[in-house]
Coordinates of C-alpha atoms in Angstrom, one line a residue:
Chain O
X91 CA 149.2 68.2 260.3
X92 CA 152.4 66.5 260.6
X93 CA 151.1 63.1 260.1
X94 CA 149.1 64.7 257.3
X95 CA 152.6 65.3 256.1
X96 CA 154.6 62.1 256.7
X97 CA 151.8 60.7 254.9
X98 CA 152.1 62.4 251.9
X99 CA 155.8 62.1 251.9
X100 CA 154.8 58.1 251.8
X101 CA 152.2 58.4 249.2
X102 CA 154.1 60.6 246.7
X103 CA 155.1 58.1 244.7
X104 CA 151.7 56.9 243.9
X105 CA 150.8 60.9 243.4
X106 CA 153.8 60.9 240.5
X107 CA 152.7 57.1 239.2
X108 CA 149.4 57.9 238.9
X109 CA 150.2 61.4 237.0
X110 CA 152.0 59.4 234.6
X111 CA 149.6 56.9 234.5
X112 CA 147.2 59.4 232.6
X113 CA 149.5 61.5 230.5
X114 CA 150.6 57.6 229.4
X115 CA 147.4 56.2 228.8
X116 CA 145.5 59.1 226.9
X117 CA 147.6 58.3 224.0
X118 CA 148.8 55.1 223.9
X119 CA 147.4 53.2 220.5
X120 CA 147.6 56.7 219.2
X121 CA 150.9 56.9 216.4
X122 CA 151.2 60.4 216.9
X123 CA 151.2 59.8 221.3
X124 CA 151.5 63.1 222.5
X125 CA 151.8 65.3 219.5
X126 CA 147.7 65.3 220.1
X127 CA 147.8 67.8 223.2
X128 CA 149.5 69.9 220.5
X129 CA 148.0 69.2 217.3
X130 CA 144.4 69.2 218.5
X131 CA 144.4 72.8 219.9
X132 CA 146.3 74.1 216.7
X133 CA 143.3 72.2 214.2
X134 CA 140.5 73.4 216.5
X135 CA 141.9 77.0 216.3
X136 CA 142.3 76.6 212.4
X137 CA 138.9 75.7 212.1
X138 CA 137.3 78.0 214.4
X139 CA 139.5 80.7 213.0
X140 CA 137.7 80.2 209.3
X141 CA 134.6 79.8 210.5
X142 CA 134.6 82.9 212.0
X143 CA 136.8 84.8 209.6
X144 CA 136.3 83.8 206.1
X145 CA 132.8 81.9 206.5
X146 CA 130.9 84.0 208.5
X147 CA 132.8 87.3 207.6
X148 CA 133.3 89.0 210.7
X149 CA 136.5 91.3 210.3
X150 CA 138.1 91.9 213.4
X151 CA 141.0 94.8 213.4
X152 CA 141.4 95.3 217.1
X153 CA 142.7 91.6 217.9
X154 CA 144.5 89.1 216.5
X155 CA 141.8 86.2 216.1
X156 CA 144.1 83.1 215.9
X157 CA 145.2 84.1 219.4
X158 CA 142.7 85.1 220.7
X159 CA 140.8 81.5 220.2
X160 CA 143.9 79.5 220.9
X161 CA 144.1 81.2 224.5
X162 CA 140.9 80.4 224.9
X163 CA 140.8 77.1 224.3
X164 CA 143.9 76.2 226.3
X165 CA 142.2 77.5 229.2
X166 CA 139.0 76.3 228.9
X167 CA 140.4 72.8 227.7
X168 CA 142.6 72.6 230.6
X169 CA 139.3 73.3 233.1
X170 CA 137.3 71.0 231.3
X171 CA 139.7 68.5 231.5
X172 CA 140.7 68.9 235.0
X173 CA 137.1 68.7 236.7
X174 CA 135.8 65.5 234.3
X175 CA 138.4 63.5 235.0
X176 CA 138.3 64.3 238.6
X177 CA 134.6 63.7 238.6
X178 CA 135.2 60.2 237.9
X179 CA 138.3 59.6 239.9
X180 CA 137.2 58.1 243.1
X181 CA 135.1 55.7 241.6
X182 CA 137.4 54.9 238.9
X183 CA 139.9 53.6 241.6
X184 CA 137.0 52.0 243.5
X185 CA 138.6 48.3 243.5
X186 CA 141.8 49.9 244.7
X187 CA 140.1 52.3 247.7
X188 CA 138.5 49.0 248.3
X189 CA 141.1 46.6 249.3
X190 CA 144.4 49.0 250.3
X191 CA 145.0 52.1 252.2
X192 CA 145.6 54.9 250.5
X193 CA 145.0 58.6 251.0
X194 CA 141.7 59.1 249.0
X195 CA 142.3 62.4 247.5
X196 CA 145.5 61.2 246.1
X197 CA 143.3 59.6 242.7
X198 CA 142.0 63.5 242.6
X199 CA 144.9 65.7 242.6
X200 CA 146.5 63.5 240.7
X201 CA 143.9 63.8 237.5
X202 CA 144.1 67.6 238.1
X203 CA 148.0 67.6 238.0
X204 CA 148.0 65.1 234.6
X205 CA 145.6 67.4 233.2
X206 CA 147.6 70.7 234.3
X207 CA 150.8 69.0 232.9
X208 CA 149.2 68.4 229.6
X209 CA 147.7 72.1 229.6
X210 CA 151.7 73.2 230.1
X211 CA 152.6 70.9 227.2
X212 CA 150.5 72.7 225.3
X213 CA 151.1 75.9 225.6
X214 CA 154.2 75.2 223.5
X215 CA 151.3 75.6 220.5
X216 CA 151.0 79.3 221.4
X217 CA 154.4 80.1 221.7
X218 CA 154.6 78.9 218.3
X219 CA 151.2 80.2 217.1
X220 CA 152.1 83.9 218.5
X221 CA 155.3 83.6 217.4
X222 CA 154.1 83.5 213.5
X223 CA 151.3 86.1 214.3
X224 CA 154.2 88.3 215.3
X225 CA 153.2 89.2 218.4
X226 CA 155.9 90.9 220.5
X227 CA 156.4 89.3 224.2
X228 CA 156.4 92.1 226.9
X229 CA 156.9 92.4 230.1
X230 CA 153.2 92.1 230.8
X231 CA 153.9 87.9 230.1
X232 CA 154.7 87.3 233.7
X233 CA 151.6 88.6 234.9
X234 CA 150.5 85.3 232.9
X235 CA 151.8 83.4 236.1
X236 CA 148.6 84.8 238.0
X237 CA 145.7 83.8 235.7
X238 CA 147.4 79.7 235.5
X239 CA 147.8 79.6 239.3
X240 CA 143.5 81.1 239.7
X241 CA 143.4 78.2 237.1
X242 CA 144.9 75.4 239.1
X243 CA 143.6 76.0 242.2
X244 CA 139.6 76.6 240.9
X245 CA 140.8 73.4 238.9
X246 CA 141.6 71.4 242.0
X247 CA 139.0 72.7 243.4
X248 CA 136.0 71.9 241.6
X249 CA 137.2 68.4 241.1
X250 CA 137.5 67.5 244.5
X251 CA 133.6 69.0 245.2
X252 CA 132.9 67.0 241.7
X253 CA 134.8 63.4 242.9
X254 CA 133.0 63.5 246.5
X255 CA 129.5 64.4 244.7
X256 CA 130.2 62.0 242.4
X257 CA 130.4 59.2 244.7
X258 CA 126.8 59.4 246.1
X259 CA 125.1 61.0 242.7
X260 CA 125.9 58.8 239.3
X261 CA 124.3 61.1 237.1
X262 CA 126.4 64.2 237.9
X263 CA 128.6 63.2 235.3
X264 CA 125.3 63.9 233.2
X265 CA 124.3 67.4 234.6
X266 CA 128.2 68.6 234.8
X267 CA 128.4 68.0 230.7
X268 CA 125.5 70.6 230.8
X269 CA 127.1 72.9 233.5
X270 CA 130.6 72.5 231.1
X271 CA 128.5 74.0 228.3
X272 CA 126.9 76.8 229.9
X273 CA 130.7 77.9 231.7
X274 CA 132.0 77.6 227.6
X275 CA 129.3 79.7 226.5
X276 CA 130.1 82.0 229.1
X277 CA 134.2 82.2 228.4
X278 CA 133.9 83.9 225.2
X279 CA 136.3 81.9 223.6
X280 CA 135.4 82.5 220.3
X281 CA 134.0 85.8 220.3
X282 CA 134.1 89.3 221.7
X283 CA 132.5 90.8 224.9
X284 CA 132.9 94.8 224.4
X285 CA 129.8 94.8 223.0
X286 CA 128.0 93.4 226.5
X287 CA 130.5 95.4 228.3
X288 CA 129.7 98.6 226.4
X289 CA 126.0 98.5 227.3
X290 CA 126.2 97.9 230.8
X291 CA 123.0 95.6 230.9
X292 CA 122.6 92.2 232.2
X293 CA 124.5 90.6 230.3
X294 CA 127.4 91.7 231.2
X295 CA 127.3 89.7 234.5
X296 CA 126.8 86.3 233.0
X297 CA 130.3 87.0 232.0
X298 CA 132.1 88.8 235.0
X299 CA 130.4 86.3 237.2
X300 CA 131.9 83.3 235.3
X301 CA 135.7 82.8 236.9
X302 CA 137.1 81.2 234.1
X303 CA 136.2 84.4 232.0
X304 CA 138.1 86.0 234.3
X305 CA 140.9 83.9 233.8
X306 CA 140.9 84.0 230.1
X307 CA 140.6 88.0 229.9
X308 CA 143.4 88.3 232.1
X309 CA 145.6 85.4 230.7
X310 CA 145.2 87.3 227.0
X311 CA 145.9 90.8 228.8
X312 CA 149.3 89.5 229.4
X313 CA 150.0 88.1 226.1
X314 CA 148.5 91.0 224.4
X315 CA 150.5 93.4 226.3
X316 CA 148.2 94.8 228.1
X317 CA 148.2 95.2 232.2
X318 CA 145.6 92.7 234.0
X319 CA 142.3 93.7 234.6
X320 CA 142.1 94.0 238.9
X321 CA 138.6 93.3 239.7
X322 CA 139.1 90.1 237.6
X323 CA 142.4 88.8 239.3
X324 CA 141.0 89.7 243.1
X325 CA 137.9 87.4 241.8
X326 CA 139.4 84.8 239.9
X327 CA 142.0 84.2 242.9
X328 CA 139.3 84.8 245.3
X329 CA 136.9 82.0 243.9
X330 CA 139.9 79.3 243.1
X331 CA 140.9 79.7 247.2
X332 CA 137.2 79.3 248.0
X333 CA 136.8 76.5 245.3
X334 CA 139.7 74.7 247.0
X335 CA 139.0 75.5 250.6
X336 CA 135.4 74.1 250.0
X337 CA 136.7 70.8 247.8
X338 CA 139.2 70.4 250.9
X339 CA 136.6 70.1 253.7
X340 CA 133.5 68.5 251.7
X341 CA 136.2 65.7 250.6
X342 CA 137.6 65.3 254.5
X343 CA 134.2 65.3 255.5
X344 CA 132.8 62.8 253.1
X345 CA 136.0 60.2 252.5
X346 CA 135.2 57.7 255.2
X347 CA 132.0 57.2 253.5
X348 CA 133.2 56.4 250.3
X349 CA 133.5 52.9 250.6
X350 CA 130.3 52.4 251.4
X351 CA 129.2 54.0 247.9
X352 CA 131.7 53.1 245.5
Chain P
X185 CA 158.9 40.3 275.7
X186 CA 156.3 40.1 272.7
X187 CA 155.0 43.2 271.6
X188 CA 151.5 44.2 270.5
X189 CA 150.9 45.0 266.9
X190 CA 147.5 44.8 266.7
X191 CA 145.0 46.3 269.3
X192 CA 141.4 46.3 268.5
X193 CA 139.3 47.7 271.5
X194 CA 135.3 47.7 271.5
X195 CA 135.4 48.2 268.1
X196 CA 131.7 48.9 266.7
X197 CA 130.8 49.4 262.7
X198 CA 127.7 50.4 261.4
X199 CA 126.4 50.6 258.4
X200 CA 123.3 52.7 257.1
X201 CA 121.6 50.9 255.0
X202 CA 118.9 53.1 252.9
X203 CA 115.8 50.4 252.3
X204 CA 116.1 51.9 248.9
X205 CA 119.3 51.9 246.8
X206 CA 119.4 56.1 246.0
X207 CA 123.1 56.7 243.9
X208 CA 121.6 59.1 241.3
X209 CA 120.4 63.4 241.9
X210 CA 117.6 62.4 240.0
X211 CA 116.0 60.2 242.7
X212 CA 117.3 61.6 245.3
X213 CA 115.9 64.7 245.0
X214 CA 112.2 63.1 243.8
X215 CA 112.5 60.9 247.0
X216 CA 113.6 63.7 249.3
X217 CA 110.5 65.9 248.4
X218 CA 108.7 62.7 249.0
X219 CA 110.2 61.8 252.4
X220 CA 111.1 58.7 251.2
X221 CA 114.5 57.7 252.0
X222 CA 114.5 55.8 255.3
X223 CA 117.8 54.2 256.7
X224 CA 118.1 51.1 258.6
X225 CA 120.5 50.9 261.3
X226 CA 122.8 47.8 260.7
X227 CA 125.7 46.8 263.1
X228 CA 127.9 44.5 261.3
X229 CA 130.4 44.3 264.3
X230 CA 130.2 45.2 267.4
X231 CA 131.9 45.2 270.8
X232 CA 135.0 43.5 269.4
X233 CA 138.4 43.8 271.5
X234 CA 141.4 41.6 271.1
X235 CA 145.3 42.2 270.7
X236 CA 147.7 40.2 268.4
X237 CA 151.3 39.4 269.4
X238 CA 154.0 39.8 267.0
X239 CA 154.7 36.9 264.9
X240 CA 151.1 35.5 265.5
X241 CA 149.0 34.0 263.1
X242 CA 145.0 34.6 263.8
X243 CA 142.6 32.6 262.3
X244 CA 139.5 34.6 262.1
X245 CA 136.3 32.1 261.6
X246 CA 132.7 32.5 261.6
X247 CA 130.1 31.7 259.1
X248 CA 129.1 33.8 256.1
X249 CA 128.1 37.3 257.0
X250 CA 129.6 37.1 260.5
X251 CA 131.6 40.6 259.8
X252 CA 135.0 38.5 258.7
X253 CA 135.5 41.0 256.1
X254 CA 134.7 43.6 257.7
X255 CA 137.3 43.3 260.2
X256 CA 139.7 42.5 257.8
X257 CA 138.8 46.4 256.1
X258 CA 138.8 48.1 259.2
X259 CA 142.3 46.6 260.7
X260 CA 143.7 47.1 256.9
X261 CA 142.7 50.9 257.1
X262 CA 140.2 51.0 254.1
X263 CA 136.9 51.3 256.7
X264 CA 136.7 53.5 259.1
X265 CA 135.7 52.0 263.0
X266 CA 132.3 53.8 264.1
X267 CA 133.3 53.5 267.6
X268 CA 136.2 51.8 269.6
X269 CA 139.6 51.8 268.4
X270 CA 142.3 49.7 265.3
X271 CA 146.3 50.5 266.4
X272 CA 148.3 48.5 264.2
X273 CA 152.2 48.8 264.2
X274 CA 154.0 48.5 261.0
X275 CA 153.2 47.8 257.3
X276 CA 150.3 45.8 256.6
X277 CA 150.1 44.4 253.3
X278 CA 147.0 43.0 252.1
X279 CA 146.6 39.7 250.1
X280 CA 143.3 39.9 249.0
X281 CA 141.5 39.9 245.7
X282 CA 145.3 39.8 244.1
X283 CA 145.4 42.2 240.8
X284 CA 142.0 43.5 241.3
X285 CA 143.6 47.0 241.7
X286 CA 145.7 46.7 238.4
X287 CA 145.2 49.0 235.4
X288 CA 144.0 47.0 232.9
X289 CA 145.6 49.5 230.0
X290 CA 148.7 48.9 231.4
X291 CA 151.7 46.5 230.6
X292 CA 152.0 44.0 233.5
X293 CA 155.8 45.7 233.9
X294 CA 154.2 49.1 234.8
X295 CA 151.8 47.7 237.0
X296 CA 154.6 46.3 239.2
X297 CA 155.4 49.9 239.7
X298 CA 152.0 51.0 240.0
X299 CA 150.7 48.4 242.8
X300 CA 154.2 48.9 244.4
X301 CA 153.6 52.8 244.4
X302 CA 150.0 52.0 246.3
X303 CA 151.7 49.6 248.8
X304 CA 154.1 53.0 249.3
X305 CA 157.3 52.0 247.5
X306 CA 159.4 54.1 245.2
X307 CA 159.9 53.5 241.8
X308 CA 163.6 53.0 243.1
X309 CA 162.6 50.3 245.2
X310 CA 160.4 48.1 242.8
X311 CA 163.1 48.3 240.1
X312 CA 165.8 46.4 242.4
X313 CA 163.0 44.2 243.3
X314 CA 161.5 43.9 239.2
X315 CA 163.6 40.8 238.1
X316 CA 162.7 38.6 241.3
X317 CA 158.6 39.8 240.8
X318 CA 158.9 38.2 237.1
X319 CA 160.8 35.8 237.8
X320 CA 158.1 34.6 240.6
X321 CA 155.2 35.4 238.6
X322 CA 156.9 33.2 235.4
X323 CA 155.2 35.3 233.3
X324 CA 158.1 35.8 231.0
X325 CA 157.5 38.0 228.3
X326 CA 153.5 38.7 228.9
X327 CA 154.8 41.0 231.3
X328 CA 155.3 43.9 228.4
X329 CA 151.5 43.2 227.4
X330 CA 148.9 44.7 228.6
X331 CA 147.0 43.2 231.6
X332 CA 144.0 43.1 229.7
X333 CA 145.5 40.0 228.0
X334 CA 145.8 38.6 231.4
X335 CA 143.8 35.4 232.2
X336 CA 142.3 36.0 235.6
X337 CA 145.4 33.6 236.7
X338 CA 147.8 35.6 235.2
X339 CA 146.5 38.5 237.5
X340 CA 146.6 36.8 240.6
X341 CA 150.2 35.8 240.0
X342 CA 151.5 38.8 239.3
X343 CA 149.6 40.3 242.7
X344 CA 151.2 37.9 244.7
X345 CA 154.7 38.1 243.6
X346 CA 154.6 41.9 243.8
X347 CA 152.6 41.8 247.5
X348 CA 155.0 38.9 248.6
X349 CA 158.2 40.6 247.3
X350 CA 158.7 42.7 250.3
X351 CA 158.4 41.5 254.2
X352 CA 155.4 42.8 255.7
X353 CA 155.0 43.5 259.6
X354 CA 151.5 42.3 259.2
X355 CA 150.1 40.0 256.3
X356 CA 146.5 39.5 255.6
X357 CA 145.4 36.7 254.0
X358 CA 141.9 35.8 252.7
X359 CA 142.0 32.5 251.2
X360 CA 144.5 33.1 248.7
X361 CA 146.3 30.4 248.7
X362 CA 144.8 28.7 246.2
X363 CA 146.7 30.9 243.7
X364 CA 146.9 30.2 239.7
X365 CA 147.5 26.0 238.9
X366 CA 148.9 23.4 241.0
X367 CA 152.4 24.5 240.5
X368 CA 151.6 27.6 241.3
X369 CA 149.7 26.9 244.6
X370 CA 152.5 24.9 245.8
X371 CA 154.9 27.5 245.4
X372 CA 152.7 30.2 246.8
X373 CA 152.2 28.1 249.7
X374 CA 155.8 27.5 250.3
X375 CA 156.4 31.4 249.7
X376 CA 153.8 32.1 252.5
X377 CA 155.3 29.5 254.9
X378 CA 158.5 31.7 254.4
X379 CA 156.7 34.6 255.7
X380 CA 155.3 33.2 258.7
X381 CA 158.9 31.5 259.6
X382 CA 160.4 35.2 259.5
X383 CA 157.8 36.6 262.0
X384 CA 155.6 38.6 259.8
X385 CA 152.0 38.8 261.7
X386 CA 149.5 37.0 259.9
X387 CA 145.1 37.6 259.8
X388 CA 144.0 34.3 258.1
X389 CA 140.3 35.0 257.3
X390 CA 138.7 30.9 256.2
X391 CA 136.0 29.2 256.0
X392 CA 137.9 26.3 255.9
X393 CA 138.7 24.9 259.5
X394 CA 141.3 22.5 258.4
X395 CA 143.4 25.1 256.4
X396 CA 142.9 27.3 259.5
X397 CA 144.0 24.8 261.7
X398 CA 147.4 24.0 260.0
X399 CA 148.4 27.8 259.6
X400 CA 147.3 29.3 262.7
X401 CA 147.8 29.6 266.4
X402 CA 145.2 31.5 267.5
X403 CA 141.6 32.2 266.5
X404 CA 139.1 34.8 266.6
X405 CA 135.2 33.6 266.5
X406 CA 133.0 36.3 264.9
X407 CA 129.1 35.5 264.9
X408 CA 126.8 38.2 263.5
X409 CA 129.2 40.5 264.6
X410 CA 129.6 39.7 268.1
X411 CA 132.8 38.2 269.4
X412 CA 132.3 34.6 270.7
X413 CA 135.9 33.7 271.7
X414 CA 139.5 34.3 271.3
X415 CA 142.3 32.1 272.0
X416 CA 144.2 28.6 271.1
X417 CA 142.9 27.6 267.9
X418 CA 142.4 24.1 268.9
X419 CA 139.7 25.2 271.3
X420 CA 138.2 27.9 269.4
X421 CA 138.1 25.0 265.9
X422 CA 136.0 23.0 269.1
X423 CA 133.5 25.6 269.8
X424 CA 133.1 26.8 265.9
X425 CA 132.3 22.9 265.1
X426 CA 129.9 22.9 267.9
X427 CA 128.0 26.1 267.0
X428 CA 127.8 25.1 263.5
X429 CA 127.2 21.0 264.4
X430 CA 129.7 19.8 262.0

């Protein structure tokens, strides 16, 4: 544990480079840099806000819909993010894994921390975006501070199961797209669940099964005003521990193989 | 008294080697259900035990395949031993493939913090050592483009000014010295000799006996793995030209 430690202390340099590294790179060629992470929420959100609203005429009184999609979206973009960059981490950095010592799930937390830094950045879109809504902050906003830390760690999590899998498997990249579009169909980010809910059938669990559902309800709870729901915060902080507990060991287990792979 | 800063004891390392390459699900799974993936056993060193003095230089010799690389991975940390033990003492800083771990996106000028950062220095650090690193490299003002631009030259000077900028307890060296053009390879070489006058421990891995000859002390002879002999270089250059009938 305590060299564990020390050897962090060494390598925390490379952790902070590499961090920067990403947020640097995603967009550099790019004249509006790092206006994106806001601006491309905010358009997506525009667009699924018509759709929905004016195209396909579905009035909804109880919420307002701008927000509603934006949280979504934030969320989801974050953990979508998050887990495909870490995917393809490890062998990303295979030349460098090859030739100097480094601790190997450095190149991992560090695309989850870029990704979790850009995901704060852009949270300065739904300040703004609630802020013309009018939708009055209450005290119900700190309990936002619960959903984003279920969020990091099944974040974290997933990408180091995803980076060691991703060593010995090449086409996970493939069947994770898939696996990404079955969790977004299952987030309701764009639509409304009381009606599942209300019935009581089956599909209601494809949703409370689905973690980052959980997140999302209870991440809009707080910015709706509305206290969060507990069978989805005891779950949600539930499966990110297990998520990172079994990223942890299947990484330590797996890392002196790497080389071999990569 | 000399200390010890590398001990290698009955080091083993083996490798399984599936007969079929299998690095997708897809036929993985297909050749599971089958029964299909096989692994052959391969030991690609073996029994190995030797200790390196401070301020040594070892040659390590044997012909292609012998496990020179190998050893070089295990002692710079990247591989891990299957059996037996690697202690080394201090920093060891790796020559080898210079630039191959740069980001290609990136400006030469963040790289030197970046491949600084790897080798475990602070951002503080490289920027008191930044003007020497260009300076060495004489790239000028290619160091704000991006080392995509880089010819493969370019690279390998900028890797050795930024591994060579800081004094390493143990230097590993794998035929590098023929770094960049003739001007460079001079100055490279003179750089180096710098090193091994201020007592930095040096793994010289060659093919080239001569080269070996001039820059080391001692030698290691590796054949298929096995150890042959360790000791003056003189005598060890004898039994390699023997074995080999040159």
């Amino acid at each position: 544990m305590h060299r564990l430690l020390s050897n962090f202390t060494k390598y925390r340099f490379l952790l902070k480079e590499l961090v920067k590294k990403d947020i640097k790179l995603k967009y550099r060629n790019s004249i509006l840099g790092i206006v994106w992470t806001l601006l491309e929420p905010l358009l997506t959100m525009i667009v699924l806000t018509i759709v929905f609203t004016v195209v396909l005429e579905r009035e909804r009184p109880s919420i307002d819909f701008p927000v509603y999609v934006l949280v979504g979206r934030l969320l989801y973009g974050f953990f979508s993010s998050g887990t495909r960059l870490a995917l393809k981490s490890v062998r990303n950095h295979s030349s460098m894994i090859r030739k100097v010592y480094v601790p190997k799930y450095i190149y991992p937390l560090a695309t989850s921390l870029s990704s979790f830094v850009t995901f704060l950045i852009s949270l300065i879109v739904l300040v703004a975006v609630a802020a013309v809504r009018n939708i009055q902050p209450t005290f119900h906003l700190f309990e936002a501070v619960i959903p984003i830390v279920a969020l990091l760690l099944l974040t974290t999590g997933v990408g180091l199961v995803l980076a060691t899998l991703d060593v010995f498997f090449r086409d996970l990249e493939y069947l994770w797209g898939v696996i990404m579009m079955m969790i977004m169909y299952t987030s309701a980010i764009f639509y409304e669940t009381d009606k599942f809910f209300t019935d009581g059938g089956w599909k209601m669990w494809l949703f409370k099964l689905n973690p980052l559902y959980a997140i999302i309800t209870n991440f809009r709870n707080s910015i709706f005003g509305e206290a969060p729901d507990v069978f989805f915060t005891v779950y949600s902080l539930g499966f990110g521990v297990a998520a990172m507990l079994i990223g942890v060991i299947l990484f330590y287990k797996k890392q002196d193989e790497f080389i071999l792979y990569i | 008294m000399a200390q010890t800063v590398i001990k290698v004891e009955n080091l083993g390392v083996r490798f399984n080697m599936s007969e079929q390459k299998v690095d997708d699900l897809k036929d993985f799974v297909i050749k599971k259900i089958k029964g299909k993936i096989k692994y052959k056993e391969f030991w690609a060193l073996k029994d190995i035990t030797f200790s390196v003095e401070k301020g040594e230089r070892v040659g390590i010799v044997g012909l292609n395949g012998a496990g020179k690389s190998t050893l070089l991975k295990v002692i710079a940390g990247v591989l891990k031993a299957t059996e037996g033990s690697v202690v080394t003492r201090g920093n060891v800083i790796p020559l080898l493939e210079l630039g191959a771990g740069f980001d290609k996106q990136y400006t030469g000028a963040e790289n030197i913090y970046l491949y600084g950062a790897v080798l475990g220095y602070s951002r503080q650090f490289m920027k008191s050592k930044f003007d020497e690193i260009v300076e060495f490299s004489e790239l000028g003002d290619f160091i704000n483009v991006p080392v995509k631009n880089y010819s493969s030259g370019m690279k390998a000077r900028l890797g050795f000014s930024i591994a060579t900028v800081t004094k390493a307890d143990i230097l590993i060296l794998d035929e590098v010295l023929s770094v960049g053009d003739a001007k460079f390879k001079r100055k490279s070489e003179a750089k180096i000799k710098t090193l091994f006058e201020d007592g930095t421990t040096v793994l010289f891995v060659s093919h080239n006996l001569a080269q070996v000859k001039k820059l080391c002390d001692k030698a290691l002879l590796i054949d298929h793995g096995r150890m042959i002999a360790y000791g003056n270089v003189e005598d060890i250059a004898a039994i390699y030209e023997e074995r080999t009938g040159e």
